Amino acid sequence: MNPQISNLHGHRFSPSTGVLITGASRGIGAALARAFAAAGATVGINYHKGAAEAQAVLESILEEGGQAVLLPADVAQAQGHDSLLDAFEAATGCAVHVLINNAAIECRQPLLEVSESSLDLTLNINLRGPFLLAQAVAKRMIAGKIHGRIINVSSTHAERAKPHSITYSISKAGLNMMTKGMALELGAHGITANTLVPGAIRTDLNREVLSDLEYERGVVAKIPLGRIAETGELIEATLFLAGEGGAYVTGSSLTVDGGLAL
Ligand code: NAP
């Protein structure tokens, strides 16, 4: 058992547990940042363009007595990853014990209209960046003898194609295999790697498409539990993967989708 990741009943982490969450200015990442801080961890709130939103997440955490820092960086820019990790360590005094590769974009385009630049952008943010960031974090975990956790936020669309979202689906399918490969090679170092697989969660990612009520009805019709979820419904599953209860779970995917993938 790694004493640096202590998860008592009700998911408690020690303040020396550093949790870096990419794309934590909004949506699922912001909800996870608040949850990990409330559970006692020290949280790195990464964001790219949403400085004001990230600042609001930080302030809400600090108001609740939590520990967090802002870490602006474009996850697609791998040359900035070491600076991002250095900044987290310098600002918090913590190493990263839990990396949550959450940041992603979805460019909705028909296959025949996908440009090379939008393919590159999606793969760079959703797959290449997370791969290289996880690799950089894993090197530090190994050097620090930290039995850390890597959690990659995937999607049911890694396995279910949907129209006009092929670049997103490809990136998430890659993320699933990346997770398995990381679990395989990092297990010897006591590091786990898993995917969290959300179904349809109400965030900015789908706000525009869900504003079409007919589209929303079509989505809901495919969900056995009959509703779209809120970001908070992913918290328990993520805390589990990061906490002591998830210590023997690796290379796995934890689906929280109301049955959408069935
Ligand atoms: P969202 O509301 O659109 O938020 C996306 C986050 O990613 C924002 O904080 C954004 O930060 C950040 N981001 C985007 N590009 C970035 C970059 N280059 N570098 C750093 N951060 C970047 O999305 P969400 O719905 O919360 O999605 C979170 C994760 O869940 C994604 O991996 C997504 O694929 C997955 N997911 C979501 C759903 C869903 O229904 N919502 C379903 C399945 C999977 P800035 O605003 O600061 O740029």
PDB file of C-alpha atoms and ligand atoms in Angstrom:
ATOM      1  CA  MET A   1       0.000   0.000   0.000  1.00  0.00           C
ATOM      2  CA  ASN A   2       1.327   3.414  -0.851  1.00  0.00           C
ATOM      3  CA  PRO A   3       1.020   5.607   2.251  1.00  0.00           C
ATOM      4  CA  GLN A   4       0.958   8.686   0.024  1.00  0.00           C
ATOM      5  CA  ILE A   5      -2.419   7.702  -1.349  1.00  0.00           C
ATOM      6  CA  SER A   6      -4.617   7.229   1.649  1.00  0.00           C
ATOM      7  CA  ASN A   7      -8.277   6.783   1.048  1.00  0.00           C
ATOM      8  CA  LEU A   8     -10.275   6.318   4.203  1.00  0.00           C
ATOM      9  CA  HIS A   9     -14.036   5.834   4.309  1.00  0.00           C
ATOM     10  CA  GLY A  10     -15.749   8.568   2.345  1.00  0.00           C
ATOM     11  CA  HIS A  11     -12.722   9.011   0.072  1.00  0.00           C
ATOM     12  CA  ARG A  12     -10.160  11.001   2.014  1.00  0.00           C
ATOM     13  CA  PHE A  13      -6.798  11.872   0.539  1.00  0.00           C
ATOM     14  CA  SER A  14      -3.814  13.294   2.329  1.00  0.00           C
ATOM     15  CA  PRO A  15      -2.921  16.915   1.391  1.00  0.00           C
ATOM     16  CA  SER A  16       0.373  15.538   0.053  1.00  0.00           C
ATOM     17  CA  THR A  17      -1.592  13.656  -2.613  1.00  0.00           C
ATOM     18  CA  GLY A  18      -1.154  15.721  -5.767  1.00  0.00           C
ATOM     19  CA  VAL A  19      -3.924  15.347  -8.329  1.00  0.00           C
ATOM     20  CA  LEU A  20      -3.382  16.951 -11.723  1.00  0.00           C
ATOM     21  CA  ILE A  21      -6.547  17.305 -13.800  1.00  0.00           C
ATOM     22  CA  THR A  22      -6.281  18.526 -17.363  1.00  0.00           C
ATOM     23  CA  GLY A  23      -9.148  20.615 -18.695  1.00  0.00           C
ATOM     24  CA  ALA A  24     -10.440  21.456 -15.233  1.00  0.00           C
ATOM     25  CA  SER A  25     -11.803  24.919 -16.017  1.00  0.00           C
ATOM     26  CA  ARG A  26     -15.222  23.587 -17.018  1.00  0.00           C
ATOM     27  CA  GLY A  27     -17.487  20.571 -17.186  1.00  0.00           C
ATOM     28  CA  ILE A  28     -16.338  17.194 -15.898  1.00  0.00           C
ATOM     29  CA  GLY A  29     -12.803  18.368 -15.083  1.00  0.00           C
ATOM     30  CA  ALA A  30     -14.085  21.224 -12.924  1.00  0.00           C
ATOM     31  CA  ALA A  31     -16.441  18.875 -11.049  1.00  0.00           C
ATOM     32  CA  LEU A  32     -13.571  16.449 -10.434  1.00  0.00           C
ATOM     33  CA  ALA A  33     -11.262  19.256  -9.274  1.00  0.00           C
ATOM     34  CA  ARG A  34     -13.815  20.355  -6.665  1.00  0.00           C
ATOM     35  CA  ALA A  35     -14.420  16.758  -5.576  1.00  0.00           C
ATOM     36  CA  PHE A  36     -10.756  15.838  -5.140  1.00  0.00           C
ATOM     37  CA  ALA A  37     -10.079  19.065  -3.250  1.00  0.00           C
ATOM     38  CA  ALA A  38     -13.089  18.392  -1.012  1.00  0.00           C
ATOM     39  CA  ALA A  39     -11.660  14.917  -0.390  1.00  0.00           C
ATOM     40  CA  GLY A  40      -8.453  16.485   0.908  1.00  0.00           C
ATOM     41  CA  ALA A  41      -6.098  16.189  -2.087  1.00  0.00           C
ATOM     42  CA  THR A  42      -4.041  19.047  -3.517  1.00  0.00           C
ATOM     43  CA  VAL A  43      -5.369  19.736  -6.991  1.00  0.00           C
ATOM     44  CA  GLY A  44      -3.735  21.140 -10.117  1.00  0.00           C
ATOM     45  CA  ILE A  45      -6.372  22.858 -12.245  1.00  0.00           C
ATOM     46  CA  ASN A  46      -5.065  22.779 -15.795  1.00  0.00           C
ATOM     47  CA  TYR A  47      -6.828  24.835 -18.442  1.00  0.00           C
ATOM     48  CA  HIS A  48      -6.031  26.316 -21.812  1.00  0.00           C
ATOM     49  CA  LYS A  49      -8.279  29.210 -22.822  1.00  0.00           C
ATOM     50  CA  GLY A  50     -10.725  29.541 -19.932  1.00  0.00           C
ATOM     51  CA  ALA A  51      -8.718  31.591 -17.435  1.00  0.00           C
ATOM     52  CA  ALA A  52     -11.793  33.197 -15.855  1.00  0.00           C
ATOM     53  CA  GLU A  53     -13.598  29.863 -15.516  1.00  0.00           C
ATOM     54  CA  ALA A  54     -10.496  28.216 -14.035  1.00  0.00           C
ATOM     55  CA  GLN A  55     -10.131  31.100 -11.581  1.00  0.00           C
ATOM     56  CA  ALA A  56     -13.759  30.560 -10.505  1.00  0.00           C
ATOM     57  CA  VAL A  57     -13.062  26.848  -9.902  1.00  0.00           C
ATOM     58  CA  LEU A  58      -9.982  27.755  -7.867  1.00  0.00           C
ATOM     59  CA  GLU A  59     -11.887  30.300  -5.779  1.00  0.00           C
ATOM     60  CA  SER A  60     -14.713  27.876  -5.047  1.00  0.00           C
ATOM     61  CA  ILE A  61     -12.169  25.297  -3.842  1.00  0.00           C
ATOM     62  CA  LEU A  62     -10.289  27.790  -1.669  1.00  0.00           C
ATOM     63  CA  GLU A  63     -13.552  29.076  -0.175  1.00  0.00           C
ATOM     64  CA  GLU A  64     -14.328  25.510   0.907  1.00  0.00           C
ATOM     65  CA  GLY A  65     -10.915  25.227   2.564  1.00  0.00           C
ATOM     66  CA  GLY A  66      -9.392  23.071  -0.180  1.00  0.00           C
ATOM     67  CA  GLN A  67      -5.944  23.223  -1.740  1.00  0.00           C
ATOM     68  CA  ALA A  68      -5.512  23.918  -5.453  1.00  0.00           C
ATOM     69  CA  VAL A  69      -3.395  25.806  -7.963  1.00  0.00           C
ATOM     70  CA  LEU A  70      -3.975  27.033 -11.497  1.00  0.00           C
ATOM     71  CA  LEU A  71      -1.836  25.522 -14.245  1.00  0.00           C
ATOM     72  CA  PRO A  72      -2.416  27.127 -17.640  1.00  0.00           C
ATOM     73  CA  ALA A  73      -1.057  25.001 -20.487  1.00  0.00           C
ATOM     74  CA  ASP A  74      -2.102  23.618 -23.833  1.00  0.00           C
ATOM     75  CA  VAL A  75      -1.899  19.846 -23.302  1.00  0.00           C
ATOM     76  CA  ALA A  76      -1.226  19.388 -26.999  1.00  0.00           C
ATOM     77  CA  GLN A  77       2.141  21.136 -26.615  1.00  0.00           C
ATOM     78  CA  ALA A  78       4.342  18.357 -25.281  1.00  0.00           C
ATOM     79  CA  GLN A  79       7.361  20.626 -24.892  1.00  0.00           C
ATOM     80  CA  GLY A  80       5.424  22.370 -22.110  1.00  0.00           C
ATOM     81  CA  HIS A  81       4.662  19.224 -20.096  1.00  0.00           C
ATOM     82  CA  ASP A  82       7.768  19.278 -17.937  1.00  0.00           C
ATOM     83  CA  SER A  83       7.227  22.966 -17.154  1.00  0.00           C
ATOM     84  CA  LEU A  84       3.617  22.144 -16.220  1.00  0.00           C
ATOM     85  CA  LEU A  85       4.779  19.419 -13.827  1.00  0.00           C
ATOM     86  CA  ASP A  86       7.568  21.622 -12.441  1.00  0.00           C
ATOM     87  CA  ALA A  87       5.025  24.400 -11.849  1.00  0.00           C
ATOM     88  CA  PHE A  88       2.687  22.021 -10.020  1.00  0.00           C
ATOM     89  CA  GLU A  89       5.486  20.719  -7.809  1.00  0.00           C
ATOM     90  CA  ALA A  90       6.877  24.185  -7.093  1.00  0.00           C
ATOM     91  CA  ALA A  91       3.492  25.703  -6.252  1.00  0.00           C
ATOM     92  CA  THR A  92       2.228  22.852  -4.077  1.00  0.00           C
ATOM     93  CA  GLY A  93       5.272  21.009  -2.783  1.00  0.00           C
ATOM     94  CA  CYS A  94       3.515  17.826  -3.990  1.00  0.00           C
ATOM     95  CA  ALA A  95       4.411  15.372  -6.699  1.00  0.00           C
ATOM     96  CA  VAL A  96       1.650  14.210  -9.020  1.00  0.00           C
ATOM     97  CA  HIS A  97       0.164  11.033  -7.540  1.00  0.00           C
ATOM     98  CA  VAL A  98      -2.931  11.039  -9.727  1.00  0.00           C
ATOM     99  CA  LEU A  99      -3.056  12.260 -13.306  1.00  0.00           C
ATOM    100  CA  ILE A 100      -6.487  12.690 -14.848  1.00  0.00           C
ATOM    101  CA  ASN A 101      -6.191  13.150 -18.608  1.00  0.00           C
ATOM    102  CA  ASN A 102      -9.554  14.821 -19.040  1.00  0.00           C
ATOM    103  CA  ALA A 103      -9.075  17.691 -21.521  1.00  0.00           C
ATOM    104  CA  ALA A 104     -10.522  17.001 -24.949  1.00  0.00           C
ATOM    105  CA  ILE A 105     -12.258  18.621 -27.866  1.00  0.00           C
ATOM    106  CA  GLU A 106     -14.786  17.311 -30.347  1.00  0.00           C
ATOM    107  CA  CYS A 107     -14.838  18.767 -33.855  1.00  0.00           C
ATOM    108  CA  ARG A 108     -18.165  17.761 -35.373  1.00  0.00           C
ATOM    109  CA  GLN A 109     -17.667  17.332 -39.096  1.00  0.00           C
ATOM    110  CA  PRO A 110     -18.805  14.856 -41.722  1.00  0.00           C
ATOM    111  CA  LEU A 111     -16.028  12.460 -42.706  1.00  0.00           C
ATOM    112  CA  LEU A 112     -15.621  13.997 -46.156  1.00  0.00           C
ATOM    113  CA  GLU A 113     -15.168  17.473 -44.694  1.00  0.00           C
ATOM    114  CA  VAL A 114     -12.573  16.626 -42.047  1.00  0.00           C
ATOM    115  CA  SER A 115      -9.515  18.756 -42.717  1.00  0.00           C
ATOM    116  CA  GLU A 116      -5.982  17.695 -41.956  1.00  0.00           C
ATOM    117  CA  SER A 117      -5.734  20.509 -39.406  1.00  0.00           C
ATOM    118  CA  SER A 118      -8.842  19.473 -37.483  1.00  0.00           C
ATOM    119  CA  LEU A 119      -7.704  15.831 -37.503  1.00  0.00           C
ATOM    120  CA  ASP A 120      -4.305  16.922 -36.131  1.00  0.00           C
ATOM    121  CA  LEU A 121      -5.844  19.251 -33.552  1.00  0.00           C
ATOM    122  CA  THR A 122      -8.186  16.579 -32.195  1.00  0.00           C
ATOM    123  CA  LEU A 123      -5.551  13.869 -32.058  1.00  0.00           C
ATOM    124  CA  ASN A 124      -2.997  16.229 -30.519  1.00  0.00           C
ATOM    125  CA  ILE A 125      -5.297  17.355 -27.700  1.00  0.00           C
ATOM    126  CA  ASN A 126      -7.177  14.106 -27.110  1.00  0.00           C
ATOM    127  CA  LEU A 127      -4.493  11.465 -27.658  1.00  0.00           C
ATOM    128  CA  ARG A 128      -0.926  12.592 -28.377  1.00  0.00           C
ATOM    129  CA  GLY A 129      -0.893  15.189 -25.565  1.00  0.00           C
ATOM    130  CA  PRO A 130      -2.360  12.781 -22.976  1.00  0.00           C
ATOM    131  CA  PHE A 131       0.110  10.074 -24.050  1.00  0.00           C
ATOM    132  CA  LEU A 132       3.145  12.321 -23.661  1.00  0.00           C
ATOM    133  CA  LEU A 133       1.883  13.901 -20.442  1.00  0.00           C
ATOM    134  CA  ALA A 134       1.211  10.485 -18.900  1.00  0.00           C
ATOM    135  CA  GLN A 135       4.662   9.360 -20.007  1.00  0.00           C
ATOM    136  CA  ALA A 136       6.276  12.405 -18.356  1.00  0.00           C
ATOM    137  CA  VAL A 137       4.235  11.883 -15.177  1.00  0.00           C
ATOM    138  CA  ALA A 138       5.040   8.156 -15.102  1.00  0.00           C
ATOM    139  CA  LYS A 139       8.778   8.883 -15.294  1.00  0.00           C
ATOM    140  CA  ARG A 140       8.468  11.158 -12.263  1.00  0.00           C
ATOM    141  CA  MET A 141       6.298   8.655 -10.389  1.00  0.00           C
ATOM    142  CA  ILE A 142       8.872   5.926 -10.986  1.00  0.00           C
ATOM    143  CA  ALA A 143      11.760   8.196  -9.934  1.00  0.00           C
ATOM    144  CA  GLY A 144       9.829   9.159  -6.782  1.00  0.00           C
ATOM    145  CA  LYS A 145       8.721   5.553  -6.104  1.00  0.00           C
ATOM    146  CA  ILE A 146       5.132   6.732  -6.171  1.00  0.00           C
ATOM    147  CA  HIS A 147       2.480   4.081  -6.756  1.00  0.00           C
ATOM    148  CA  GLY A 148       0.448   6.545  -8.760  1.00  0.00           C
ATOM    149  CA  ARG A 149      -2.730   6.474 -10.784  1.00  0.00           C
ATOM    150  CA  ILE A 150      -3.344   7.491 -14.368  1.00  0.00           C
ATOM    151  CA  ILE A 151      -6.987   7.981 -15.291  1.00  0.00           C
ATOM    152  CA  ASN A 152      -7.787   8.663 -18.927  1.00  0.00           C
ATOM    153  CA  VAL A 153     -11.224  10.063 -19.655  1.00  0.00           C
ATOM    154  CA  SER A 154     -12.528   8.246 -22.700  1.00  0.00           C
ATOM    155  CA  SER A 155     -16.013   7.993 -24.176  1.00  0.00           C
ATOM    156  CA  THR A 156     -18.575   5.410 -25.218  1.00  0.00           C
ATOM    157  CA  HIS A 157     -17.799   6.697 -28.729  1.00  0.00           C
ATOM    158  CA  ALA A 158     -14.418   4.961 -28.558  1.00  0.00           C
ATOM    159  CA  GLU A 159     -16.388   1.854 -29.464  1.00  0.00           C
ATOM    160  CA  ARG A 160     -19.656   3.187 -30.898  1.00  0.00           C
ATOM    161  CA  ALA A 161     -19.293   5.235 -34.060  1.00  0.00           C
ATOM    162  CA  LYS A 162     -21.535   8.255 -34.347  1.00  0.00           C
ATOM    163  CA  PRO A 163     -22.083  10.465 -37.358  1.00  0.00           C
ATOM    164  CA  HIS A 164     -19.868  13.503 -37.832  1.00  0.00           C
ATOM    165  CA  SER A 165     -17.568  12.685 -34.941  1.00  0.00           C
ATOM    166  CA  ILE A 166     -14.994  10.392 -36.466  1.00  0.00           C
ATOM    167  CA  THR A 167     -11.883  12.245 -35.274  1.00  0.00           C
ATOM    168  CA  TYR A 168     -13.174  12.292 -31.692  1.00  0.00           C
ATOM    169  CA  SER A 169     -14.033   8.569 -31.803  1.00  0.00           C
ATOM    170  CA  ILE A 170     -10.621   7.688 -33.222  1.00  0.00           C
ATOM    171  CA  SER A 171      -8.877   9.684 -30.503  1.00  0.00           C
ATOM    172  CA  LYS A 172     -10.868   7.982 -27.752  1.00  0.00           C
ATOM    173  CA  ALA A 173     -10.317   4.522 -29.241  1.00  0.00           C
ATOM    174  CA  GLY A 174      -6.595   5.278 -29.171  1.00  0.00           C
ATOM    175  CA  LEU A 175      -6.869   6.425 -25.577  1.00  0.00           C
ATOM    176  CA  ASN A 176      -8.429   3.079 -24.613  1.00  0.00           C
ATOM    177  CA  MET A 177      -5.524   1.101 -26.052  1.00  0.00           C
ATOM    178  CA  MET A 178      -3.036   3.609 -24.672  1.00  0.00           C
ATOM    179  CA  THR A 179      -4.467   2.903 -21.216  1.00  0.00           C
ATOM    180  CA  LYS A 180      -4.056  -0.854 -21.604  1.00  0.00           C
ATOM    181  CA  GLY A 181      -0.476  -0.473 -22.822  1.00  0.00           C
ATOM    182  CA  MET A 182       0.350   1.838 -19.932  1.00  0.00           C
ATOM    183  CA  ALA A 183      -1.236  -0.529 -17.421  1.00  0.00           C
ATOM    184  CA  LEU A 184       0.838  -3.372 -18.830  1.00  0.00           C
ATOM    185  CA  GLU A 185       4.175  -1.582 -18.646  1.00  0.00           C
ATOM    186  CA  LEU A 186       3.657   0.489 -15.511  1.00  0.00           C
ATOM    187  CA  GLY A 187       2.241  -2.269 -13.318  1.00  0.00           C
ATOM    188  CA  ALA A 188       5.730  -3.352 -12.311  1.00  0.00           C
ATOM    189  CA  HIS A 189       6.176   0.110 -10.803  1.00  0.00           C
ATOM    190  CA  GLY A 190       2.928  -0.065  -8.853  1.00  0.00           C
ATOM    191  CA  ILE A 191       1.274   2.482 -11.131  1.00  0.00           C
ATOM    192  CA  THR A 192      -2.253   1.839 -12.377  1.00  0.00           C
ATOM    193  CA  ALA A 193      -3.833   3.145 -15.578  1.00  0.00           C
ATOM    194  CA  ASN A 194      -7.560   3.038 -16.234  1.00  0.00           C
ATOM    195  CA  THR A 195     -10.148   4.704 -18.380  1.00  0.00           C
ATOM    196  CA  LEU A 196     -13.212   6.464 -17.078  1.00  0.00           C
ATOM    197  CA  VAL A 197     -15.930   6.174 -19.713  1.00  0.00           C
ATOM    198  CA  PRO A 198     -18.690   8.752 -19.392  1.00  0.00           C
ATOM    199  CA  GLY A 199     -21.857   8.440 -21.431  1.00  0.00           C
ATOM    200  CA  ALA A 200     -23.867  11.572 -22.177  1.00  0.00           C
ATOM    201  CA  ILE A 201     -23.074  14.213 -19.583  1.00  0.00           C
ATOM    202  CA  ARG A 202     -24.477  17.726 -19.808  1.00  0.00           C
ATOM    203  CA  THR A 203     -21.499  20.074 -20.426  1.00  0.00           C
ATOM    204  CA  ASP A 204     -20.273  22.675 -22.910  1.00  0.00           C
ATOM    205  CA  LEU A 205     -19.026  19.797 -25.098  1.00  0.00           C
ATOM    206  CA  ASN A 206     -22.582  18.916 -26.091  1.00  0.00           C
ATOM    207  CA  ARG A 207     -24.500  22.067 -25.127  1.00  0.00           C
ATOM    208  CA  GLU A 208     -25.058  23.081 -28.729  1.00  0.00           C
ATOM    209  CA  VAL A 209     -26.273  19.693 -30.016  1.00  0.00           C
ATOM    210  CA  LEU A 210     -28.450  19.131 -26.953  1.00  0.00           C
ATOM    211  CA  SER A 211     -30.116  22.498 -27.495  1.00  0.00           C
ATOM    212  CA  ASP A 212     -31.863  20.707 -30.368  1.00  0.00           C
ATOM    213  CA  LEU A 213     -34.629  19.006 -28.371  1.00  0.00           C
ATOM    214  CA  GLU A 214     -35.252  16.395 -31.029  1.00  0.00           C
ATOM    215  CA  TYR A 215     -31.559  15.444 -30.930  1.00  0.00           C
ATOM    216  CA  GLU A 216     -31.699  15.293 -27.134  1.00  0.00           C
ATOM    217  CA  ARG A 217     -34.768  13.023 -27.249  1.00  0.00           C
ATOM    218  CA  GLY A 218     -32.876  10.739 -29.644  1.00  0.00           C
ATOM    219  CA  VAL A 219     -29.927  10.521 -27.233  1.00  0.00           C
ATOM    220  CA  VAL A 220     -32.144   9.882 -24.217  1.00  0.00           C
ATOM    221  CA  ALA A 221     -34.001   7.155 -26.107  1.00  0.00           C
ATOM    222  CA  LYS A 222     -30.734   5.202 -26.338  1.00  0.00           C
ATOM    223  CA  ILE A 223     -30.042   5.414 -22.591  1.00  0.00           C
ATOM    224  CA  PRO A 224     -31.698   2.624 -20.562  1.00  0.00           C
ATOM    225  CA  LEU A 225     -31.759   4.844 -17.466  1.00  0.00           C
ATOM    226  CA  GLY A 226     -33.609   7.384 -19.582  1.00  0.00           C
ATOM    227  CA  ARG A 227     -31.732  10.595 -18.892  1.00  0.00           C
ATOM    228  CA  ILE A 228     -28.595  12.577 -19.550  1.00  0.00           C
ATOM    229  CA  ALA A 229     -26.285  12.764 -16.516  1.00  0.00           C
ATOM    230  CA  GLU A 230     -24.779  15.704 -14.682  1.00  0.00           C
ATOM    231  CA  THR A 231     -21.011  16.051 -14.145  1.00  0.00           C
ATOM    232  CA  GLY A 232     -21.259  15.179 -10.445  1.00  0.00           C
ATOM    233  CA  GLU A 233     -22.322  11.656 -11.331  1.00  0.00           C
ATOM    234  CA  LEU A 234     -18.767  10.827 -12.428  1.00  0.00           C
ATOM    235  CA  ILE A 235     -17.189  11.786  -9.127  1.00  0.00           C
ATOM    236  CA  GLU A 236     -17.552   8.561  -7.119  1.00  0.00           C
ATOM    237  CA  ALA A 237     -16.187   6.394  -9.935  1.00  0.00           C
ATOM    238  CA  THR A 238     -13.150   8.645 -10.362  1.00  0.00           C
ATOM    239  CA  LEU A 239     -12.450   8.855  -6.638  1.00  0.00           C
ATOM    240  CA  PHE A 240     -12.635   5.066  -6.561  1.00  0.00           C
ATOM    241  CA  LEU A 241     -10.067   4.668  -9.347  1.00  0.00           C
ATOM    242  CA  ALA A 242      -7.747   7.152  -7.624  1.00  0.00           C
ATOM    243  CA  GLY A 243      -8.235   5.862  -4.111  1.00  0.00           C
ATOM    244  CA  GLU A 244      -7.240   2.838  -2.086  1.00  0.00           C
ATOM    245  CA  GLY A 245     -10.271   0.859  -3.258  1.00  0.00           C
ATOM    246  CA  GLY A 246      -8.917   1.012  -6.801  1.00  0.00           C
ATOM    247  CA  ALA A 247      -5.417  -0.163  -5.901  1.00  0.00           C
ATOM    248  CA  TYR A 248      -5.790  -3.507  -7.714  1.00  0.00           C
ATOM    249  CA  VAL A 249      -7.740  -2.135 -10.688  1.00  0.00           C
ATOM    250  CA  THR A 250      -5.610  -1.524 -13.750  1.00  0.00           C
ATOM    251  CA  GLY A 251      -6.037  -1.658 -17.515  1.00  0.00           C
ATOM    252  CA  SER A 252      -9.737  -1.465 -16.867  1.00  0.00           C
ATOM    253  CA  SER A 253     -12.479   0.843 -18.003  1.00  0.00           C
ATOM    254  CA  LEU A 254     -15.161   2.084 -15.677  1.00  0.00           C
ATOM    255  CA  THR A 255     -18.256   3.048 -17.624  1.00  0.00           C
ATOM    256  CA  VAL A 256     -20.699   5.562 -16.158  1.00  0.00           C
ATOM    257  CA  ASP A 257     -23.264   5.945 -18.907  1.00  0.00           C
ATOM    258  CA  GLY A 258     -26.718   4.914 -17.728  1.00  0.00           C
ATOM    259  CA  GLY A 259     -26.413   1.914 -20.052  1.00  0.00           C
ATOM    260  CA  LEU A 260     -25.822   3.926 -23.243  1.00  0.00           C
ATOM    261  CA  ALA A 261     -23.088   1.563 -24.452  1.00  0.00           C
ATOM    262  CA  LEU A 262     -25.259  -1.558 -24.251  1.00  0.00           C
TER     263      LEU A 262
HETATM  264  P1  NAP B   1     -15.949  20.586 -21.859  1.00  0.00           P
HETATM  265  O1  NAP B   1     -17.022  21.043 -20.947  1.00  0.00           O
HETATM  266  O2  NAP B   1     -15.961  20.996 -23.278  1.00  0.00           O
HETATM  267  O3  NAP B   1     -14.541  20.990 -21.203  1.00  0.00           O
HETATM  268  C1  NAP B   1     -13.358  20.700 -21.891  1.00  0.00           C
HETATM  269  C2  NAP B   1     -12.175  21.076 -21.036  1.00  0.00           C
HETATM  270  O4  NAP B   1     -10.989  20.736 -21.769  1.00  0.00           O
HETATM  271  C3  NAP B   1     -12.122  22.560 -20.742  1.00  0.00           C
HETATM  272  O5  NAP B   1     -11.715  22.750 -19.390  1.00  0.00           O
HETATM  273  C4  NAP B   1     -11.037  23.070 -21.685  1.00  0.00           C
HETATM  274  O6  NAP B   1     -10.289  24.131 -21.136  1.00  0.00           O
HETATM  275  C5  NAP B   1     -10.127  21.856 -21.757  1.00  0.00           C
HETATM  276  N1  NAP B   1      -9.267  21.886 -22.932  1.00  0.00           N
HETATM  277  C6  NAP B   1      -9.620  21.851 -24.238  1.00  0.00           C
HETATM  278  N2  NAP B   1      -8.537  21.925 -25.014  1.00  0.00           N
HETATM  279  C7  NAP B   1      -7.458  21.980 -24.171  1.00  0.00           C
HETATM  280  C8  NAP B   1      -6.068  22.054 -24.363  1.00  0.00           C
HETATM  281  N3  NAP B   1      -5.545  22.091 -25.595  1.00  0.00           N
HETATM  282  N4  NAP B   1      -5.268  22.088 -23.272  1.00  0.00           N
HETATM  283  C9  NAP B   1      -5.789  22.067 -22.016  1.00  0.00           C
HETATM  284  N5  NAP B   1      -7.104  22.008 -21.780  1.00  0.00           N
HETATM  285  C10 NAP B   1      -7.930  21.968 -22.842  1.00  0.00           C
HETATM  286  O7  NAP B   1     -15.864  18.987 -21.889  1.00  0.00           O
HETATM  287  P2  NAP B   1     -16.419  17.865 -20.890  1.00  0.00           P
HETATM  288  O8  NAP B   1     -17.730  17.427 -21.400  1.00  0.00           O
HETATM  289  O9  NAP B   1     -16.267  18.298 -19.492  1.00  0.00           O
HETATM  290  O10 NAP B   1     -15.413  16.685 -21.244  1.00  0.00           O
HETATM  291  C11 NAP B   1     -14.399  16.263 -20.359  1.00  0.00           C
HETATM  292  C12 NAP B   1     -13.926  14.899 -20.815  1.00  0.00           C
HETATM  293  O11 NAP B   1     -15.023  13.979 -20.771  1.00  0.00           O
HETATM  294  C13 NAP B   1     -13.407  14.871 -22.253  1.00  0.00           C
HETATM  295  O12 NAP B   1     -12.320  13.975 -22.325  1.00  0.00           O
HETATM  296  C14 NAP B   1     -14.578  14.317 -23.020  1.00  0.00           C
HETATM  297  O13 NAP B   1     -14.191  13.687 -24.216  1.00  0.00           O
HETATM  298  C15 NAP B   1     -15.124  13.335 -22.019  1.00  0.00           C
HETATM  299  N6  NAP B   1     -16.515  12.962 -22.281  1.00  0.00           N
HETATM  300  C16 NAP B   1     -17.520  13.874 -22.155  1.00  0.00           C
HETATM  301  C17 NAP B   1     -18.820  13.473 -22.399  1.00  0.00           C
HETATM  302  C18 NAP B   1     -19.989  14.399 -22.282  1.00  0.00           C
HETATM  303  O14 NAP B   1     -21.114  13.969 -22.590  1.00  0.00           O
HETATM  304  N7  NAP B   1     -19.822  15.632 -21.853  1.00  0.00           N
HETATM  305  C19 NAP B   1     -19.080  12.148 -22.799  1.00  0.00           C
HETATM  306  C20 NAP B   1     -18.025  11.260 -22.921  1.00  0.00           C
HETATM  307  C21 NAP B   1     -16.743  11.683 -22.648  1.00  0.00           C
HETATM  308  P3  NAP B   1     -10.341  25.664 -21.673  1.00  0.00           P
HETATM  309  O15 NAP B   1     -11.780  26.043 -21.746  1.00  0.00           O
HETATM  310  O16 NAP B   1      -9.581  26.384 -20.621  1.00  0.00           O
HETATM  311  O17 NAP B   1      -9.654  25.706 -23.009  1.00  0.00           O
END
